[in-house]
XYZ file of N, CA and C in Angstrom:
768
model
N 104.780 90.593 97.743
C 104.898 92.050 97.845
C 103.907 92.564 98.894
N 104.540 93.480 100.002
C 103.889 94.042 100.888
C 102.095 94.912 100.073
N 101.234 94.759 100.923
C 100.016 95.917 100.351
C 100.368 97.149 100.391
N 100.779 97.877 99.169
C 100.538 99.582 99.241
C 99.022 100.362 99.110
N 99.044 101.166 100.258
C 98.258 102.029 100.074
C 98.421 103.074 99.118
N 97.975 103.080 98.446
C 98.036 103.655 96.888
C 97.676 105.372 97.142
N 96.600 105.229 98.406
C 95.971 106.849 98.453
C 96.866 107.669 99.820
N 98.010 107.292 100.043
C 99.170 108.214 100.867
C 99.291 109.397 99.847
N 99.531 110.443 100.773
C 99.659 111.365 99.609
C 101.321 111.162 98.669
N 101.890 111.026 99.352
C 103.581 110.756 98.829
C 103.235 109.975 97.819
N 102.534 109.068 97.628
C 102.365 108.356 96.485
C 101.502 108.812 95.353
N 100.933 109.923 95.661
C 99.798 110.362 94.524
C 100.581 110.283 93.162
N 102.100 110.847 92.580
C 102.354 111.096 91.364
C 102.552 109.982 90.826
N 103.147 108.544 91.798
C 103.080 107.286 90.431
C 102.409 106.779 90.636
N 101.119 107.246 91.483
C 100.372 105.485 91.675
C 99.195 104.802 90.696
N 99.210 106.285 89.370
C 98.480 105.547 88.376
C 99.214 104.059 87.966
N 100.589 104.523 87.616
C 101.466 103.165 86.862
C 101.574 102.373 88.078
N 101.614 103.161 88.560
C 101.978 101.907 89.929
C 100.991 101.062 90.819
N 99.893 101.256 90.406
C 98.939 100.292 90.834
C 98.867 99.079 89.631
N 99.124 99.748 88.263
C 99.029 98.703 87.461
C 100.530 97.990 87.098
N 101.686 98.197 87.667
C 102.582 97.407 87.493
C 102.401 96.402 88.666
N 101.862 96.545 90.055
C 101.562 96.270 91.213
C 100.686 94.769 90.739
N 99.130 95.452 90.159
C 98.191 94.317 90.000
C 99.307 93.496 88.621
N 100.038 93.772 88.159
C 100.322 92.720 86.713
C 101.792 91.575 88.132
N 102.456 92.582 89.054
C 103.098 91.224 89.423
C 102.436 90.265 90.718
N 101.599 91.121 91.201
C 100.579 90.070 92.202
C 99.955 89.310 91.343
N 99.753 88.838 90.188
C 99.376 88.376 88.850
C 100.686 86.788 88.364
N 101.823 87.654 88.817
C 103.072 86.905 88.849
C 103.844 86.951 87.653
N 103.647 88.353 87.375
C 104.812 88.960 86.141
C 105.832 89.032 87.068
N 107.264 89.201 86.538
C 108.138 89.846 87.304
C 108.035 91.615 87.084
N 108.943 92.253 88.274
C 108.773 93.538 88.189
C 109.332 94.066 87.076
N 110.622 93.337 86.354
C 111.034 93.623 85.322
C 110.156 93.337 83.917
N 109.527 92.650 83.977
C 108.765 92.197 82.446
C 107.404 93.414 82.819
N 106.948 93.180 84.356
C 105.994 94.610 84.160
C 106.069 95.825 83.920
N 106.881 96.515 84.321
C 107.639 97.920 83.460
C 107.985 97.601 82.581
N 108.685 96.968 81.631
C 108.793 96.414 80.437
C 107.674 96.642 79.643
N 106.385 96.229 80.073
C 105.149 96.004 79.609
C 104.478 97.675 78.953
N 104.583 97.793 80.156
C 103.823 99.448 80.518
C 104.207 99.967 79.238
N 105.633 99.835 78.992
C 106.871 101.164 77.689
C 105.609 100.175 76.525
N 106.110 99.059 76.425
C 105.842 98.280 75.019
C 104.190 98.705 74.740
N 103.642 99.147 75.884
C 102.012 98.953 74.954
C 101.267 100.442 75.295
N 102.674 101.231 75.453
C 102.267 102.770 75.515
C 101.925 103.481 76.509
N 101.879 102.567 77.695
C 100.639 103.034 78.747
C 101.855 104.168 79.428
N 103.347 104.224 79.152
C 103.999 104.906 80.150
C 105.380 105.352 78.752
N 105.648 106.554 78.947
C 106.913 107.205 77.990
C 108.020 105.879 78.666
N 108.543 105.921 77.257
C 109.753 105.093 77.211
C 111.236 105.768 78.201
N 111.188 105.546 78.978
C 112.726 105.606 79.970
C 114.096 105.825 79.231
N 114.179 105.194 78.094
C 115.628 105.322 77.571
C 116.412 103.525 77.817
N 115.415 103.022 79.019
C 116.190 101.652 79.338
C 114.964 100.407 79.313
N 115.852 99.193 79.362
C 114.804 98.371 79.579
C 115.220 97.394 81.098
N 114.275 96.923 81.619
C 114.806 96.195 83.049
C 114.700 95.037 82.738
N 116.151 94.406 83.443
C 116.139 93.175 83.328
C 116.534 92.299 84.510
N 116.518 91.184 84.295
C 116.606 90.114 86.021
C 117.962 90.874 86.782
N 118.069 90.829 87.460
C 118.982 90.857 88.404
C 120.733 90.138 87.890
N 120.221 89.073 87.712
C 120.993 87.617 87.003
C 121.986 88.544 86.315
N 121.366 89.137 85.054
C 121.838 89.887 84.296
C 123.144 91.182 84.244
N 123.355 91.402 85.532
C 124.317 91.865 86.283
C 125.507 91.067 86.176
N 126.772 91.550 85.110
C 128.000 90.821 85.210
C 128.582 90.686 86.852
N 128.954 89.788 87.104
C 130.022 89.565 88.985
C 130.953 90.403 88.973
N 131.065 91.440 89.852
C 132.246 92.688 89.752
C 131.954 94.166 89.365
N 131.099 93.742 88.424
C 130.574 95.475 87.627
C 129.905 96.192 88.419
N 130.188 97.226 88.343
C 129.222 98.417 89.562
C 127.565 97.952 88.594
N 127.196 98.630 89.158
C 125.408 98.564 89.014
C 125.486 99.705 88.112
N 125.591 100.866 88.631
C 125.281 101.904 87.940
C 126.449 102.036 86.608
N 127.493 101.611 86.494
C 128.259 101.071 85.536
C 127.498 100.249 84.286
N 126.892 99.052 84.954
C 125.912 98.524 83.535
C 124.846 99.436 83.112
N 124.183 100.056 83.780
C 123.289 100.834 83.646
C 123.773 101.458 82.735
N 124.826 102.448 82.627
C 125.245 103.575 81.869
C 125.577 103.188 80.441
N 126.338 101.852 80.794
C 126.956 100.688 79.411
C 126.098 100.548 78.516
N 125.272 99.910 79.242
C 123.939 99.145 78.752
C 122.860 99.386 78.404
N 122.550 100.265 78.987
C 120.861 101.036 78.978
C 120.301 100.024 79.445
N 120.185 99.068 80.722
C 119.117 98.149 81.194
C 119.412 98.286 82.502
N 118.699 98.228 83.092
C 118.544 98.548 84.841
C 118.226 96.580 85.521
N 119.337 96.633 86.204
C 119.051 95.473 86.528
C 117.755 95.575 87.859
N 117.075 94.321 88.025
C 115.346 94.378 88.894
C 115.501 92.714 88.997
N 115.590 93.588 90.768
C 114.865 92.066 91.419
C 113.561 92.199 91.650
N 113.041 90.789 91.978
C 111.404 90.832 92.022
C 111.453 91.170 94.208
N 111.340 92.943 93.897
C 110.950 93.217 95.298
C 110.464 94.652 95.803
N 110.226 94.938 96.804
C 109.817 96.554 96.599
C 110.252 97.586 95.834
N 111.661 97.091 96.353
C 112.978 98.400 96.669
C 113.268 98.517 95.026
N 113.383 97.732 93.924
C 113.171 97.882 92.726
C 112.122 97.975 92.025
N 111.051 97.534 92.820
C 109.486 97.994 91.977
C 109.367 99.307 92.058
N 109.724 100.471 93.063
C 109.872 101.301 93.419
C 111.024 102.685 92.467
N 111.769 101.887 92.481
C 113.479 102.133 91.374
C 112.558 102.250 89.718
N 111.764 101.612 89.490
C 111.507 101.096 88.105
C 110.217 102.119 88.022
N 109.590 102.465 89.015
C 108.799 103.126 89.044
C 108.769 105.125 88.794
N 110.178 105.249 89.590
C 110.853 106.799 89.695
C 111.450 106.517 88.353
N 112.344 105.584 87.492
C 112.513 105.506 86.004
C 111.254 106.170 85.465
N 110.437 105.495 85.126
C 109.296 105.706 84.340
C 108.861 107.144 84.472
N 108.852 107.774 85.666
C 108.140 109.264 86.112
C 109.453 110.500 85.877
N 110.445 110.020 86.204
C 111.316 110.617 85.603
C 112.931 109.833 84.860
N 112.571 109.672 83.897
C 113.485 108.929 82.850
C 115.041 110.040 82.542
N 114.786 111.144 82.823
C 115.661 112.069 82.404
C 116.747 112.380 82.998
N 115.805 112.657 84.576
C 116.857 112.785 86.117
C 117.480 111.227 86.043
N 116.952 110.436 86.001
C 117.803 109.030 86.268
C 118.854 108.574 84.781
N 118.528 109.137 83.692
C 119.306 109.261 83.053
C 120.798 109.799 83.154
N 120.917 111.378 83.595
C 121.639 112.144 83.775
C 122.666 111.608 85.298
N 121.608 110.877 86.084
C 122.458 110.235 87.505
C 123.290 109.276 86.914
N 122.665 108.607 85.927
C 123.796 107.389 85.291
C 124.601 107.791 84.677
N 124.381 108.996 84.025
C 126.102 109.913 83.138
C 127.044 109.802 84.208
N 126.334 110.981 85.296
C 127.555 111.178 86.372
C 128.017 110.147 86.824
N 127.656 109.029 87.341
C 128.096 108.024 87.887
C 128.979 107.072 86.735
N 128.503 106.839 85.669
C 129.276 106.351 84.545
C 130.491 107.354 84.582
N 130.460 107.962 84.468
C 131.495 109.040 83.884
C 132.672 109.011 85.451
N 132.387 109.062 86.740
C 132.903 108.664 87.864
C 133.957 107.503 87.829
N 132.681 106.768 87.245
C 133.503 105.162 87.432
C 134.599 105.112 86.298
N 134.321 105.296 85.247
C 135.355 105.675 84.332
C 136.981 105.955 84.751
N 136.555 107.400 85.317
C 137.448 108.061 85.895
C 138.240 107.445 86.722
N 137.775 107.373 88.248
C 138.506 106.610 88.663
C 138.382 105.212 89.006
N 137.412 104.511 88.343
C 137.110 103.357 88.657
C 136.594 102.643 89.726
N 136.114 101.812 90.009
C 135.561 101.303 91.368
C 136.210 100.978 92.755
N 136.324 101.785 93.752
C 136.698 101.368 94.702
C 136.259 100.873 95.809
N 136.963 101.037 97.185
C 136.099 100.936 98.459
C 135.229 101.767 98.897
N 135.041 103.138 98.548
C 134.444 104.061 98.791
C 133.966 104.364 97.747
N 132.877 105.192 97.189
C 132.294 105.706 96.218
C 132.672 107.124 95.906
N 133.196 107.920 97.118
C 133.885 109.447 97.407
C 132.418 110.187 97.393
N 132.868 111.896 97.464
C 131.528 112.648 97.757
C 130.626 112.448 96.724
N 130.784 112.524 95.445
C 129.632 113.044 93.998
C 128.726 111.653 94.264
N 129.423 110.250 94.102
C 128.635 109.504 94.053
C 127.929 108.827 95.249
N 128.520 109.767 96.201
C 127.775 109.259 97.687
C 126.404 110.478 97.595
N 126.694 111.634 96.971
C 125.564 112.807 96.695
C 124.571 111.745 96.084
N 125.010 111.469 95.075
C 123.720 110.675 93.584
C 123.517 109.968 94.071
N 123.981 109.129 95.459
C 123.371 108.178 95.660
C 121.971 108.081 96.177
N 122.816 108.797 97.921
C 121.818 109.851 98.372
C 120.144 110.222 97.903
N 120.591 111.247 96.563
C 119.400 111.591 95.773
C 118.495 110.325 95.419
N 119.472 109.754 95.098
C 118.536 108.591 94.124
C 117.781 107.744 95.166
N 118.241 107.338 96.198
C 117.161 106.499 97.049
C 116.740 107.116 98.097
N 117.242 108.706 98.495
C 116.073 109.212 99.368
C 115.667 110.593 99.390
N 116.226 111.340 97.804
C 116.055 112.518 98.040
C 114.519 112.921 97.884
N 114.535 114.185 97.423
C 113.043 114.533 97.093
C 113.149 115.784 96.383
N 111.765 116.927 96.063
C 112.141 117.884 95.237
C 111.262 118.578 96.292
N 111.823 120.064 96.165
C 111.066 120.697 97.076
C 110.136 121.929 96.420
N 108.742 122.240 95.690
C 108.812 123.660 95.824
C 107.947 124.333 96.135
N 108.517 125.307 96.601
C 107.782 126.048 97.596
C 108.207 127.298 98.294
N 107.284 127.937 98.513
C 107.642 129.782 99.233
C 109.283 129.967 99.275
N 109.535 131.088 99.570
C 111.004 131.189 99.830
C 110.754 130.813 101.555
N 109.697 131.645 101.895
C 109.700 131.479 103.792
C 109.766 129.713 104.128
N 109.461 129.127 103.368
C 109.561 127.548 104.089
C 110.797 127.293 103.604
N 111.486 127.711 102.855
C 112.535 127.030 102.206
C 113.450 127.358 103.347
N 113.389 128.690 103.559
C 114.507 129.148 104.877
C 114.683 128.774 105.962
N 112.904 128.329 106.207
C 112.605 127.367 107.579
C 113.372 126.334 107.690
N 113.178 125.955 106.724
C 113.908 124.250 106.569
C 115.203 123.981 106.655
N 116.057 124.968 105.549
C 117.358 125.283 105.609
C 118.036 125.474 107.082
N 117.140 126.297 107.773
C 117.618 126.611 109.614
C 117.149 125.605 110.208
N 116.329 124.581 109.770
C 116.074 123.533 110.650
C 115.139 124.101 111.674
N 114.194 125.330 111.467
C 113.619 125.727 112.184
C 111.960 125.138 112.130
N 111.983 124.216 112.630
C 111.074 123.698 113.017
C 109.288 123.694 113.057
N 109.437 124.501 114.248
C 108.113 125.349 114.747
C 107.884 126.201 113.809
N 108.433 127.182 112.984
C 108.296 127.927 111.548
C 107.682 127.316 110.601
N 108.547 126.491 110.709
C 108.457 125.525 108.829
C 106.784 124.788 109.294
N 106.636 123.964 110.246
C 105.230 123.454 110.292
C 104.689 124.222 111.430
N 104.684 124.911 111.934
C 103.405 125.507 112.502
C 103.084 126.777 112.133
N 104.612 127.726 112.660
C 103.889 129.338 112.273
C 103.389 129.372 111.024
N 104.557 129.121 109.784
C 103.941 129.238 108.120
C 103.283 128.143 107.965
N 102.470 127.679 108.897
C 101.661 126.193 108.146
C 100.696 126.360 107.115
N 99.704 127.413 106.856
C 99.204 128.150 105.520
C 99.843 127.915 104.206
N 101.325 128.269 104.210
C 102.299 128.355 103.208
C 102.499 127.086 102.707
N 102.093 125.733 102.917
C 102.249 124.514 102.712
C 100.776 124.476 101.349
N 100.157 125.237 101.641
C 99.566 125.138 100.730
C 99.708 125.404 99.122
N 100.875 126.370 99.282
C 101.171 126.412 97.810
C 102.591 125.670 97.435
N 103.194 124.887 98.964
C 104.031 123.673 98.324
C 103.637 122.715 97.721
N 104.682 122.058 97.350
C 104.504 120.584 96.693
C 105.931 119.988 96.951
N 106.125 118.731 97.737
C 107.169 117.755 97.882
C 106.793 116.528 96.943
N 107.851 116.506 96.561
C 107.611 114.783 95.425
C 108.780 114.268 95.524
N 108.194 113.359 96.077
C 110.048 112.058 96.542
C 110.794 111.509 95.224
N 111.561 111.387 95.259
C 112.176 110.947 94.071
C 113.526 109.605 94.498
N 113.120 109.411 95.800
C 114.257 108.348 96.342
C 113.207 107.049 96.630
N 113.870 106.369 95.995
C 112.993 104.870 95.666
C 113.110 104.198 97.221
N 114.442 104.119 97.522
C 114.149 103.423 99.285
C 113.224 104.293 100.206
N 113.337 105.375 99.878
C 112.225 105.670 100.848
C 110.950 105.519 100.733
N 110.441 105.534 99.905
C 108.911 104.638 98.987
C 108.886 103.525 99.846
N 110.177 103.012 99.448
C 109.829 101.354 99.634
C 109.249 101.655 101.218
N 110.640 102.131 102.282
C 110.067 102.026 103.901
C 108.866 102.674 104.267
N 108.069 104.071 103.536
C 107.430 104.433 103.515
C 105.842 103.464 103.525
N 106.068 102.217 102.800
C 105.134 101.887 102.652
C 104.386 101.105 104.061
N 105.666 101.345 105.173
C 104.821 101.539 106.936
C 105.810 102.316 107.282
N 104.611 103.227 107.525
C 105.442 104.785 107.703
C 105.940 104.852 109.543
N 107.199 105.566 109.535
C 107.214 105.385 110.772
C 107.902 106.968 111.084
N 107.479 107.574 112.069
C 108.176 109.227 112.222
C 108.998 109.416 112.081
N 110.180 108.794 112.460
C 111.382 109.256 112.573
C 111.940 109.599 110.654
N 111.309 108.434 109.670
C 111.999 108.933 108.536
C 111.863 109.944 107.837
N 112.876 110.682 107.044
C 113.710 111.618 106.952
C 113.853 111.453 105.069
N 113.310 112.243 104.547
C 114.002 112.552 103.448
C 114.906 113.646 103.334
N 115.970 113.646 101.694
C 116.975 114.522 101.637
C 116.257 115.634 100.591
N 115.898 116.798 100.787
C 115.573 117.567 99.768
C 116.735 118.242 99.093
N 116.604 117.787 97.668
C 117.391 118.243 96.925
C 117.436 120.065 96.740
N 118.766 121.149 97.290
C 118.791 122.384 96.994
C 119.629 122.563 96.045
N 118.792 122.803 94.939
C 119.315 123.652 93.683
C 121.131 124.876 94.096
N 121.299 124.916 93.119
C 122.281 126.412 92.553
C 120.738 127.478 92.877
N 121.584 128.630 93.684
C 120.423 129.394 93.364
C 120.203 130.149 91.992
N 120.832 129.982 90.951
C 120.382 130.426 89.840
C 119.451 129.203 89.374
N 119.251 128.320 89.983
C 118.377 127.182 89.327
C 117.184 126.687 90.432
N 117.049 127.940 90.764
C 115.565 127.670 91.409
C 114.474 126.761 90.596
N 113.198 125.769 91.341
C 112.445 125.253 90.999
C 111.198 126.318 90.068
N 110.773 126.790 89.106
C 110.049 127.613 88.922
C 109.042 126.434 88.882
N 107.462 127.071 89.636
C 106.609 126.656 90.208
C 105.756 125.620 89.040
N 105.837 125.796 87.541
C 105.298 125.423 86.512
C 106.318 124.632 86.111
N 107.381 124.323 86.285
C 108.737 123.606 85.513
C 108.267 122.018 85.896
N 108.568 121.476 84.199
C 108.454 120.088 84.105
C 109.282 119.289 84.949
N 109.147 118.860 86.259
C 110.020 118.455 87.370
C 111.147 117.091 86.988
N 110.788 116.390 85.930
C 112.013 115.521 85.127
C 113.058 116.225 84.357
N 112.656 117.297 83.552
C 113.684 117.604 82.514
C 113.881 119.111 83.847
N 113.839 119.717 84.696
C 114.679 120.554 85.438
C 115.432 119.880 86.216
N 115.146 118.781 86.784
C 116.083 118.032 87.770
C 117.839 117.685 86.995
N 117.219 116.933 85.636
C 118.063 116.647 84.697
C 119.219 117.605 84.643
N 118.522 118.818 84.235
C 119.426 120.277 83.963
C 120.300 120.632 85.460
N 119.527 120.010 86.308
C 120.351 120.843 87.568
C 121.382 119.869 88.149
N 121.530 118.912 87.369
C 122.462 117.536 88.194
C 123.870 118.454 87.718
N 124.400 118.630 88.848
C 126.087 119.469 87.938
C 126.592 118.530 89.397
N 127.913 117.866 88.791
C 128.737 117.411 89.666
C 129.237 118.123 90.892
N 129.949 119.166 90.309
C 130.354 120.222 91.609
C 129.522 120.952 91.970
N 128.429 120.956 92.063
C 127.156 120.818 92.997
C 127.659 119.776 93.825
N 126.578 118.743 93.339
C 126.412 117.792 93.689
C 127.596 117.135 95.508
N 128.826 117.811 94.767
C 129.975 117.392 95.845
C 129.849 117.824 96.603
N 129.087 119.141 97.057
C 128.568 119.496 98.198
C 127.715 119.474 99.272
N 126.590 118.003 98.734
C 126.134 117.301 99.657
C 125.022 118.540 99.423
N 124.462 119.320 99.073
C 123.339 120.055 98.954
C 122.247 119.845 99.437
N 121.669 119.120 100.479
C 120.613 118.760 100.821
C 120.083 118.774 102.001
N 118.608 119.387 102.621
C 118.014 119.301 103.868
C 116.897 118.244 104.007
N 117.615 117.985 105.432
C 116.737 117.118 105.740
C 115.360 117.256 106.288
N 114.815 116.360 105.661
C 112.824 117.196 106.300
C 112.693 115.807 107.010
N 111.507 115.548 107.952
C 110.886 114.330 108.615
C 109.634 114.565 107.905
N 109.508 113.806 106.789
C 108.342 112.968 106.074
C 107.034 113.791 106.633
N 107.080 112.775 107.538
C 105.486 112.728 108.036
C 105.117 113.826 108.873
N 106.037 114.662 108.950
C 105.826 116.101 109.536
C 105.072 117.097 108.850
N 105.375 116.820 107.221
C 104.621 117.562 106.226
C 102.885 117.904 106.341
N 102.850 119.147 106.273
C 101.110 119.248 106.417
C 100.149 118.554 105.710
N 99.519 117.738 106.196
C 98.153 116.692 105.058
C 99.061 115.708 105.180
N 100.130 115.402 105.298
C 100.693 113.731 104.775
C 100.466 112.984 106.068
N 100.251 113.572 107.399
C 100.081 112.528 108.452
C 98.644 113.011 109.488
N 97.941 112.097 109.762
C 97.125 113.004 110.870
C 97.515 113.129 111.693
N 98.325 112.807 112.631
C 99.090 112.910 113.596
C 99.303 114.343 113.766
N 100.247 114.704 112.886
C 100.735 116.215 113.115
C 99.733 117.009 112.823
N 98.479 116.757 113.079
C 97.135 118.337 113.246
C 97.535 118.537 114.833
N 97.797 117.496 115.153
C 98.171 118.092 116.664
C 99.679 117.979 116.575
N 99.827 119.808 117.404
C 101.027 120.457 116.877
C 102.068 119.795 118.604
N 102.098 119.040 119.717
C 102.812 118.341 119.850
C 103.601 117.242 118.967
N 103.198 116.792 118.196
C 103.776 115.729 117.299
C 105.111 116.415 116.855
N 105.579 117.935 116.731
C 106.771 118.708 116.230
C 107.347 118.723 117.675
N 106.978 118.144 119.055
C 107.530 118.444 120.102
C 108.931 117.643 120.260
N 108.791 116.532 119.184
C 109.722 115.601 119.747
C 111.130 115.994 119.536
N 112.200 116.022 120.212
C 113.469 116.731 119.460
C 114.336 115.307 118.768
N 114.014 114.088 119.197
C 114.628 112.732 118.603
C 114.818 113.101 117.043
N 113.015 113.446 116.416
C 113.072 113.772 115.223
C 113.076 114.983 114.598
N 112.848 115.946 115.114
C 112.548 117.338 114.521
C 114.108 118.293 115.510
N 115.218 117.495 115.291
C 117.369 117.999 115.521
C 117.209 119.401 115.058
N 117.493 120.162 115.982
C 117.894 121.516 115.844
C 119.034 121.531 115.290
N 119.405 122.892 114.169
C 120.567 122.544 113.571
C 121.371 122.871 114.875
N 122.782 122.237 114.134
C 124.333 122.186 114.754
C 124.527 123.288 114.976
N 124.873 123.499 116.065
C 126.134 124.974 116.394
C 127.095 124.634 116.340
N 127.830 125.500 115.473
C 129.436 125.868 115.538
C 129.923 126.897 116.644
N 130.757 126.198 117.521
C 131.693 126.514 118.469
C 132.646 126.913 118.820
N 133.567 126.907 117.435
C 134.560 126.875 117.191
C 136.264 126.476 117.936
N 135.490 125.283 118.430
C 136.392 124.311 118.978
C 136.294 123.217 118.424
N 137.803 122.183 118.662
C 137.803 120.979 118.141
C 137.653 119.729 119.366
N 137.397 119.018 118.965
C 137.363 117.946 120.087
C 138.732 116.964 119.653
C-alpha cells in the first residue's frame, strides 16, 4: 500500500480510522478483516455490512447487486477499496441508500451493457462525488463555472465552507495529487439544501431520490483549487490555467 499522508486536508474526516485500519494492514491484516475489526471492537459504528474477500463475489452478479442481497461489500487488498471501506464506515447510511437504488435498478431491469443515467449518477457519486456546504455566493460561482469568483474574488467565503469527498476513487488518486483532478459535487433539490449543522450521513441518505439523481446533478470543482487544500493556489496564477479551471459551455443554438 502506497504512504498516505494522513495530514492533507481532504483527508482530515477519516483519517482517525484510517490511520488505524492503514497501520493493522501494513501489519498484514487484509483490508477486509481490518474494517471488520474496527465494527467488532467498537472503535467505529457498525455500517449495516460486513467486508469480505473479493473471492466472495458470485461470477456474473453485479457488485452492487451482492451488496444489496447480502449486506457484505466485497474488498480487495488495495487502495481503491481501503478507501470504499473507509467512506462505509463514515457514512454507512448514504452508502446504504446507494445500494437500495442500485438494487432496486438491477431488479428492475436487470444487468446490462450499460448501467443507463440513475446508476451512472450513483456511480459517479460514489467514487468521485463530494458534499458541498457553503455560502449561496460560492455555490453560484461554481454552478457558472465562474472561476476567478469562486477562488479569488469570494476567497474569504471559503472560510465558512466545508467540502468532504465522499468518492472513494478519488481518495485513492488523491493520494498523489495532481491539478487537473476534478471532483463531482453533489447539488441537492433545492428544497434540500445542506443546513450548515446537518449530520452529513443521514442528510445525504434523505436526499438520494432517483429522479434526481437522473439528472446528473453535479458540478465539477478542481480539487486542489480549493482554498488551504494546496499551496500552490496562494498564488492566484495557478486559476490561470484554462486546461483545468473550463469555462462553462455556451449554447449556440446550432447543431453540428
Amino acid at each position: 500500500m502506497h504512504t498516505i499522508d494522513w495530514q492533507m486536508p481532504w483527508l482530515a474526516p477519516i483519517a482517525g480510522l484510517g490511520k488505524e485500519v492503514a497501520h493493522q494492514v501494513q501489519s498484514g491484516t487484509s483490508v477486509a478483516d481490518a474494517l471488520n475489526a474496527l465494527v467488532d471492537t467498537g472503535q467505529a459504528p457498525d455500517p449495516g455490512v460486513r467486508f469480505v474477500p473479493q473471492a466472495g463475489l458470485p461470477p456474473g452478479m453485479a457488485y452492487e447487486q451482492f451488496i444489496f442481497e447480502r449486506a457484505q461489500v466485497p474488498t480487495r487488498d488495495n487502495l481503491h477499496d481501503f478507501f470504499n471501506g473507509l467512506v462505509w464506515l463514515h457514512h454507512p447510511q448514504a452508502k446504504r441508500r446507494m445500494s437500495q437504488i442500485h438494487g432496486s435498478a438491477v431488479a428492475a431491469q436487470g444487468v446490462g451493457a450499460t448501467r443507463g443515467p440513475l446508476r451512472d449518477a450513483l456511480t459517479l457519486l460514489d467514487e468521485n462525488g463530494a458534499l458541498l456546504l457553503a455560502p449561496d455566493a460560492l455555490w453560484q460561482a461554481l454552478a457558472a463555472r465562474q472561476w476567478q469568483r469562486l477562488f479569488i474574488d469570494l476567497r474569504p467565503l471559503w472560510r465558512q465552507a466545508r467540502l468532504v469527498l465522499v468518492g472513494h476513487a478519488l481518495m485513492e488518486k488523491l493520494v498523489m495529487p495532481r491539478k487537473p483532478m476534478v471532483t463531482h459535487v453533489y447539488r441537492p433539490p433545492p428544497a434540500l439544501a445542506v443546513p450548515p449543522d446537518a449530520p452529513l450521513d443521514a442528510w445525504l441518505a434523505a436526499a438520494l431520490d432517483a429522479g434526481h439523481l437522473r439528472t446528473k446533478p453535479f458540478a465539477p470543482l478542481p480539487v486542489l483549487g480549493v482554498p488551504g487544500w494546496w499551496p500552490d493556489n496562494e498564488n492566484f496564477l495557478f486559476y490561470a490555467d484554462s486546461a483545468v479551471f473550463r469555462p462553462a459551455r455556451q449554447y449556440t443554438g446550432t447543431k453540428v
